[in-house]
Structure formats: structure tokens, C-alpha cells
């Protein structure tokens, strides 16, 4: 019985291939943690030859950095879109922002898990980037809270 020959994927532009590799890396991280992301594991999961993965990203660090950059960009765009005008009502603004963020997380939980819940084995470069992203989100929440407290000082006792 002859051995099955793996079918090659058609040639794709490098940018398309990079996105494919990032998608696979994200899936590996959410399913198995950062430790599961090796160039070989990505190649296997994407059904690609290892040189194709290395052509997209020269190494694991570059791949993880690109993944975090992509997901961070998407997250910041989502946070900005969640800042909907509400006619000056800080309570409505805060609720609209929280609703927008919750909807974004529900729509794409894997990407947000990558940034919100870094596991113990998370590389330091990832942790540092996650902390910067959290700081941006926290500052947005503080802006809404300041407006709300200015209008409703009685809420000042809340943590």
C-alpha cells in the first residue's frame, strides 16, 4: 500500500500566509498555551512546510510579536469604537463603553484571552505588551469614571 503524499497548499502572497500563520499561532496559544507555539507546531497545524512558516516569520519571537501587535491593534480599535458619543451623559457613556467591550470580547474571546489572561509560561515580551494594553484600557475606564464622579459625587466612595 503506497504512502499517502501530503497535498501542497497553493502559493499565496506572503501577507496572506502571514495572517494564516498568526491565526494558527493564536489557536495554539488559546488551546495549549504559549509553550505549544513552536515553528514546527505552527507548520504542522497549518499544514505547511516549515520553510514556509520561516519565510513568513524568521523565528518564534518575531511570530509572537507580530501576533500581539495584530491583536493589540484590533483591541485598541475596538476600545476606540466603544467610546460612542452619548450626549454628555457620563453614565450612558460608561455603560456604552462597557457594552462595546463586552460585545467585542464575546465576538472574539480567543484574541482577548491572549491579552487579558496571560498564563504563567507567557514570555516576558508578551507580558510587557499585555501590561501596556491593560494600562490603555484602564485609562479609558478612568476617563469615564472621572466624568461620572464629577456628575455624581456620591459614587466617590465606591472602589
Coordinates of N, CA and C in Angstrom, one line a residue:
X1 N 0.8 -1.2 0.0 CA 0.0 0.0 0.0 C 0.9 1.2 0.0
X2 N 0.8 2.1 -1.0 CA 1.6 3.3 -1.1 C 1.3 4.3 0.0
X3 N 2.4 4.9 0.5 CA 2.2 6.0 1.5 C 1.5 7.2 0.8
X4 N 0.6 7.8 1.6 CA -0.1 9.0 1.1 C 0.8 10.2 1.1
X5 N 0.7 10.9 0.0 CA 1.5 12.1 -0.2 C 0.7 13.3 0.3
X6 N 1.4 14.1 1.1 CA 0.7 15.3 1.6 C 0.5 16.2 0.4
X7 N -0.7 16.8 0.4 CA -1.0 17.8 -0.7 C -0.5 19.1 -0.3
X8 N 0.2 19.7 -1.3 CA 0.8 21.0 -1.0 C -0.3 22.1 -1.2
X9 N -0.2 23.1 -0.3 CA -1.2 24.2 -0.4 C -0.7 25.1 -1.6
X10 N -1.6 25.7 -2.2 CA -1.3 26.6 -3.3 C -0.4 27.8 -2.8
X11 N 0.4 28.4 -3.7 CA 1.1 29.6 -3.4 C 0.2 30.7 -3.0
X12 N 0.6 31.4 -2.0 CA -0.2 32.6 -1.6 C 0.7 33.8 -1.4
X13 N 0.2 35.0 -1.5 CA 1.0 36.1 -1.2 C 1.5 36.1 0.2
X14 N 2.7 36.6 0.5 CA 3.3 36.5 1.8 C 2.4 37.1 2.9
X15 N 1.7 38.1 2.6 CA 0.8 38.7 3.6 C -0.4 37.8 4.0
X16 N -0.9 37.1 3.0 CA -2.0 36.2 3.3 C -1.4 35.0 4.1
X17 N -0.2 34.6 3.8 CA 0.4 33.5 4.5 C 0.7 33.9 5.9
X18 N 1.2 35.1 6.1 CA 1.5 35.6 7.5 C 0.2 35.6 8.3
X19 N -0.9 36.0 7.8 CA -2.1 36.0 8.6 C -2.5 34.6 8.9
X20 N -2.4 33.7 8.0 CA -2.7 32.3 8.2 C -1.8 31.8 9.4
X21 N -0.5 32.1 9.4 CA 0.4 31.6 10.4 C 0.0 32.2 11.8
X22 N -0.4 33.5 11.8 CA -0.8 34.2 13.0 C -2.1 33.5 13.6
X23 N -3.0 33.3 12.7 CA -4.3 32.6 13.1 C -4.0 31.3 13.8
X24 N -3.1 30.5 13.2 CA -2.8 29.2 13.7 C -2.1 29.4 15.1
X25 N -1.2 30.3 15.2 CA -0.5 30.5 16.4 C -1.4 30.9 17.5
X26 N -2.4 31.8 17.2 CA -3.4 32.2 18.2 C -4.2 31.0 18.7
X27 N -4.6 30.1 17.7 CA -5.3 28.9 18.1 C -4.5 28.0 19.0
X28 N -3.2 27.8 18.7 CA -2.4 27.0 19.5 C -2.2 27.6 20.9
X29 N -2.1 28.9 21.0 CA -2.0 29.5 22.3 C -3.2 29.3 23.1
X30 N -4.4 29.6 22.5 CA -5.6 29.5 23.3 C -6.0 28.1 23.7
X31 N -5.5 27.1 22.8 CA -5.8 25.7 23.1 C -4.8 25.1 24.0
X32 N -3.5 25.5 23.9 CA -2.5 24.7 24.6 C -1.5 25.6 25.4
X33 N -1.6 26.9 25.2 CA -0.7 27.8 25.9 C 0.5 28.2 25.0
X34 N 1.3 29.2 25.5 CA 2.4 29.7 24.7 C 3.4 28.7 24.4
X35 N 3.6 27.8 25.3 CA 4.6 26.8 25.1 C 4.4 25.9 23.9
X36 N 3.2 25.8 23.5 CA 2.8 25.0 22.3 C 3.2 25.6 21.0
X37 N 3.5 26.9 21.0 CA 3.9 27.6 19.8 C 5.3 27.5 19.5
X38 N 5.6 26.5 18.6 CA 6.9 26.4 18.0 C 6.7 26.5 16.5
X39 N 7.8 26.8 15.8 CA 7.7 26.9 14.4 C 7.2 25.6 13.8
X40 N 7.7 24.5 14.3 CA 7.3 23.2 13.8 C 5.8 22.9 14.1
X41 N 5.3 23.3 15.3 CA 3.9 23.1 15.6 C 3.0 23.9 14.7
X42 N 3.4 25.1 14.5 CA 2.6 26.0 13.6 C 2.6 25.5 12.2
X43 N 3.7 25.0 11.7 CA 3.7 24.4 10.4 C 2.8 23.2 10.3
X44 N 2.9 22.4 11.3 CA 2.0 21.2 11.3 C 0.6 21.5 11.4
X45 N 0.2 22.4 12.3 CA -1.2 22.8 12.4 C -1.8 23.5 11.2
X46 N -0.9 24.3 10.5 CA -1.3 25.0 9.3 C -1.2 24.1 8.0
X47 N -0.7 22.9 8.2 CA -0.4 22.0 7.1 C 0.5 22.7 6.0
X48 N 1.6 23.3 6.6 CA 2.6 23.9 5.7 C 4.0 23.3 6.0
X49 N 4.8 23.5 5.0 CA 6.2 23.1 5.3 C 6.9 24.1 6.2
X50 N 7.8 23.7 7.0 CA 8.4 24.6 8.0 C 9.1 25.8 7.3
X51 N 9.8 25.6 6.1 CA 10.4 26.8 5.5 C 9.3 27.9 5.1
X52 N 8.1 27.4 4.8 CA 7.1 28.4 4.5 C 6.8 29.3 5.8
X53 N 6.7 28.6 6.9 CA 6.5 29.4 8.2 C 7.7 30.3 8.5
X54 N 8.9 29.8 8.3 CA 10.1 30.6 8.5 C 10.2 31.8 7.5
X55 N 9.6 31.6 6.3 CA 9.6 32.7 5.3 C 8.6 33.8 5.8
X56 N 7.5 33.4 6.5 CA 6.6 34.3 7.0 C 7.2 35.1 8.2
X57 N 7.8 34.3 9.1 CA 8.4 34.9 10.3 C 9.7 34.2 10.6
X58 N 10.8 34.9 10.8 CA 12.1 34.2 10.9 C 12.3 33.4 12.2
X59 N 11.4 33.6 13.2 CA 11.5 32.9 14.4 C 10.3 33.1 15.3
X60 N 10.3 32.3 16.4 CA 9.2 32.4 17.3 C 8.9 33.7 17.9
X61 N 10.0 34.4 18.3 CA 9.9 35.8 18.9 C 9.2 36.7 17.9
X62 N 9.6 36.7 16.7 CA 9.0 37.6 15.7 C 7.5 37.2 15.4
X63 N 7.3 35.9 15.4 CA 5.9 35.5 15.2 C 5.0 35.9 16.4
X64 N 5.5 35.7 17.6 CA 4.7 36.2 18.8 C 4.5 37.7 18.8
X65 N 5.5 38.4 18.5 CA 5.5 39.9 18.4 C 4.4 40.3 17.4
X66 N 4.5 39.7 16.2 CA 3.5 40.1 15.2 C 2.1 39.7 15.6
X67 N 1.9 38.6 16.3 CA 0.6 38.2 16.7 C 0.1 39.2 17.7
X68 N 0.9 39.6 18.7 CA 0.5 40.5 19.7 C 0.2 41.9 19.1
X69 N 1.0 42.3 18.2 CA 0.8 43.6 17.5 C -0.6 43.6 16.8
X70 N -0.9 42.5 16.1 CA -2.1 42.4 15.3 C -3.3 42.5 16.3
X71 N -3.2 41.7 17.3 CA -4.4 41.6 18.3 C -4.5 42.9 19.1
X72 N -3.4 43.5 19.4 CA -3.4 44.7 20.2 C -4.1 45.8 19.3
X73 N -3.7 45.9 18.0 CA -4.3 46.9 17.1 C -5.8 46.7 17.0
X74 N -6.2 45.4 16.9 CA -7.7 45.1 16.8 C -8.3 45.5 18.1
X75 N -7.7 45.2 19.2 CA -8.3 45.5 20.5 C -8.4 47.0 20.7
X76 N -7.4 47.8 20.4 CA -7.4 49.2 20.6 C -8.5 49.9 19.7
X77 N -8.6 49.3 18.5 CA -9.7 49.8 17.5 C -11.1 49.5 18.2
X78 N -11.2 48.4 18.8 CA -12.5 48.0 19.4 C -12.8 49.0 20.6
X79 N -11.7 49.2 21.4 CA -11.9 50.2 22.5 C -12.3 51.5 22.0
X80 N -11.7 52.0 21.0 CA -12.0 53.3 20.5 C -13.4 53.4 19.9
X81 N -13.8 52.3 19.2 CA -15.2 52.3 18.7 C -16.2 52.2 19.8
X82 N -15.8 51.6 20.9 CA -16.8 51.5 22.1 C -17.0 52.9 22.7
X83 N -16.1 53.9 22.4 CA -16.3 55.2 23.0 C -17.3 56.0 22.1
X84 N -18.6 55.6 22.2 CA -19.6 56.2 21.4 C -20.1 57.5 22.1
X85 N -20.4 58.5 21.3 CA -21.0 59.7 21.8 C -22.3 59.4 22.5
X86 N -22.6 60.0 23.6 CA -23.9 59.7 24.3 C -24.5 61.0 24.8
X87 N -24.2 62.1 24.2 CA -24.9 63.4 24.5 C -24.4 63.9 25.8
X88 N -23.2 63.6 26.3 CA -22.7 64.2 27.5 C -23.1 63.5 28.8
X89 N -23.9 62.4 28.7 CA -24.3 61.7 29.9 C -23.2 60.7 30.3
X90 N -22.4 60.9 31.4 CA -21.3 60.0 31.7 C -21.7 58.6 32.0
X91 N -22.9 58.4 32.6 CA -23.4 57.1 32.9 C -23.7 56.3 31.6
X92 N -24.3 57.0 30.7 CA -24.6 56.3 29.4 C -23.3 56.0 28.7
X93 N -22.4 56.9 28.8 CA -21.1 56.7 28.1 C -20.3 55.5 28.6
X94 N -20.3 55.4 30.0 CA -19.6 54.3 30.6 C -20.3 53.0 30.3
X95 N -21.6 53.0 30.3 CA -22.4 51.8 30.0 C -22.2 51.4 28.5
X96 N -22.2 52.4 27.6 CA -22.0 52.1 26.2 C -20.6 51.5 26.0
X97 N -19.6 52.1 26.7 CA -18.2 51.6 26.5 C -18.1 50.2 27.0
X98 N -18.7 49.9 28.2 CA -18.6 48.5 28.8 C -19.4 47.5 27.9
X99 N -20.5 48.0 27.3 CA -21.3 47.1 26.4 C -20.4 46.8 25.2
X100 N -19.8 47.8 24.6 CA -19.0 47.6 23.4 C -17.8 46.7 23.7
X101 N -17.2 46.9 24.8 CA -16.0 46.0 25.1 C -16.5 44.5 25.4
X102 N -17.6 44.4 26.1 CA -18.2 43.1 26.3 C -18.6 42.4 25.0
X103 N -19.2 43.1 24.1 CA -19.6 42.6 22.8 C -18.4 42.1 22.0
X104 N -17.3 42.9 22.1 CA -16.1 42.6 21.4 C -15.4 41.3 21.9
X105 N -15.4 41.2 23.2 CA -14.9 40.0 23.9 C -15.7 38.8 23.5
X106 N -17.0 38.9 23.6 CA -17.9 37.8 23.2 C -17.7 37.4 21.8
X107 N -17.5 38.3 20.9 CA -17.3 38.0 19.5 C -16.0 37.3 19.1
X108 N -15.0 37.6 19.9 CA -13.7 37.0 19.6 C -12.9 36.7 20.9
X109 N -13.4 35.8 21.7 CA -12.8 35.5 23.0 C -11.4 35.0 23.0
X110 N -11.0 34.3 22.0 CA -9.6 33.8 21.9 C -8.6 35.0 21.9
X111 N -8.8 36.0 21.1 CA -7.9 37.1 21.0 C -7.8 37.8 22.3
X112 N -9.0 38.0 22.9 CA -9.0 38.8 24.2 C -8.4 38.0 25.3
X113 N -8.5 36.7 25.3 CA -7.9 35.8 26.3 C -6.4 35.9 26.2
X114 N -5.9 36.0 25.0 CA -4.5 36.2 24.7 C -3.9 37.4 25.5
X115 N -4.7 38.5 25.5 CA -4.3 39.7 26.1 C -4.7 39.9 27.6
X116 N -5.8 39.4 27.9 CA -6.3 39.6 29.3 C -5.9 38.6 30.3
X117 N -5.6 37.4 29.9 CA -5.2 36.3 30.8 C -3.9 35.6 30.5
X118 N -2.8 36.4 30.5 CA -1.6 35.7 30.2 C -1.2 34.6 31.3
X119 N -0.9 33.5 30.8 CA -0.6 32.3 31.7 C 0.8 32.4 32.2
X120 N 1.1 31.6 33.2 CA 2.4 31.6 33.8 C 3.6 31.4 32.9
X121 N 3.4 30.6 31.8 CA 4.5 30.4 30.9 C 4.6 31.4 29.8
X122 N 3.9 32.5 30.0 CA 3.9 33.6 29.0 C 5.3 34.2 28.9
X123 N 5.8 34.4 27.8 CA 7.2 35.1 27.7 C 7.1 36.5 28.2
X124 N 8.2 37.0 28.7 CA 8.3 38.3 29.2 C 7.9 39.4 28.3
X125 N 8.3 39.3 27.0 CA 7.9 40.3 26.0 C 6.4 40.4 25.8
X126 N 5.7 39.2 26.0 CA 4.3 39.2 25.9 C 3.7 39.9 27.1
X127 N 4.2 39.5 28.3 CA 3.7 40.1 29.5 C 3.8 41.7 29.5
X128 N 4.9 42.2 29.0 CA 5.1 43.6 29.0 C 4.1 44.3 28.0
X129 N 3.9 43.7 26.9 CA 2.9 44.2 25.9 C 1.5 44.2 26.5
X130 N 1.2 43.1 27.1 CA -0.1 43.0 27.7 C -0.3 44.0 28.8
X131 N 0.7 44.3 29.6 CA 0.6 45.3 30.6 C 0.3 46.7 30.0
X132 N 1.0 47.0 28.9 CA 0.8 48.3 28.3 C -0.6 48.4 27.7
X133 N -1.1 47.3 27.2 CA -2.5 47.3 26.7 C -3.5 47.5 27.8
X134 N -3.3 46.8 28.9 CA -4.2 46.9 30.0 C -4.2 48.4 30.6
X135 N -3.0 49.0 30.5 CA -2.9 50.4 31.0 C -3.8 51.3 30.1
X136 N -3.8 51.1 28.8 CA -4.6 51.9 27.9 C -6.1 51.7 28.3
X137 N -6.5 50.5 28.4 CA -7.9 50.2 28.7 C -8.3 50.8 30.1
X138 N -7.4 50.7 31.1 CA -7.7 51.2 32.4 C -7.8 52.7 32.3
X139 N -7.0 53.4 31.6 CA -7.1 54.8 31.4 C -8.4 55.2 30.8
X140 N -8.9 54.5 29.8 CA -10.2 54.8 29.2 C -11.3 54.7 30.3
X141 N -11.2 53.6 31.1 CA -12.2 53.4 32.2 C -12.1 54.6 33.2
X142 N -10.9 55.0 33.5 CA -10.7 56.2 34.4 C -11.3 57.4 33.9
X143 N -11.2 57.7 32.6 CA -11.8 58.9 32.0 C -13.3 58.8 32.1
X144 N -13.9 57.7 31.9 CA -15.4 57.6 32.1 C -15.7 57.8 33.5
X145 N -15.0 57.2 34.4 CA -15.3 57.3 35.8 C -15.1 58.7 36.4
X146 N -14.1 59.4 35.9 CA -14.0 60.8 36.4 C -15.2 61.6 36.0
X147 N -15.6 61.5 34.8 CA -16.8 62.2 34.3 C -18.0 61.8 35.1
X148 N -18.2 60.6 35.4 CA -19.3 60.1 36.2 C -19.2 60.6 37.6
X149 N -18.1 60.6 38.2 CA -17.9 61.1 39.6 C -18.1 62.6 39.7
X150 N -17.7 63.3 38.6 CA -18.0 64.8 38.6 C -19.4 65.1 38.7
X151 N -20.2 64.3 38.0 CA -21.6 64.5 37.9 C -22.4 63.9 39.1
X152 N -21.8 62.8 39.7 CA -22.4 62.1 40.8 C -21.4 61.9 41.9
X153 N -21.1 62.9 42.7 CA -20.0 62.8 43.7 C -20.3 61.7 44.8
X154 N -21.6 61.4 44.9 CA -22.0 60.3 45.9 C -21.4 59.0 45.6
X155 N -21.0 58.8 44.4 CA -20.3 57.5 44.0 C -18.9 57.4 44.3
X156 N -18.3 58.6 44.8 CA -16.9 58.6 45.1 C -16.4 57.6 46.1
X157 N -17.3 57.1 47.0 CA -16.9 56.1 48.0 C -16.7 54.7 47.4
X158 N -17.2 54.5 46.2 CA -17.0 53.2 45.6 C -15.6 53.0 45.1
X159 N -15.1 51.8 45.2 CA -13.8 51.4 44.7 C -13.9 51.1 43.2

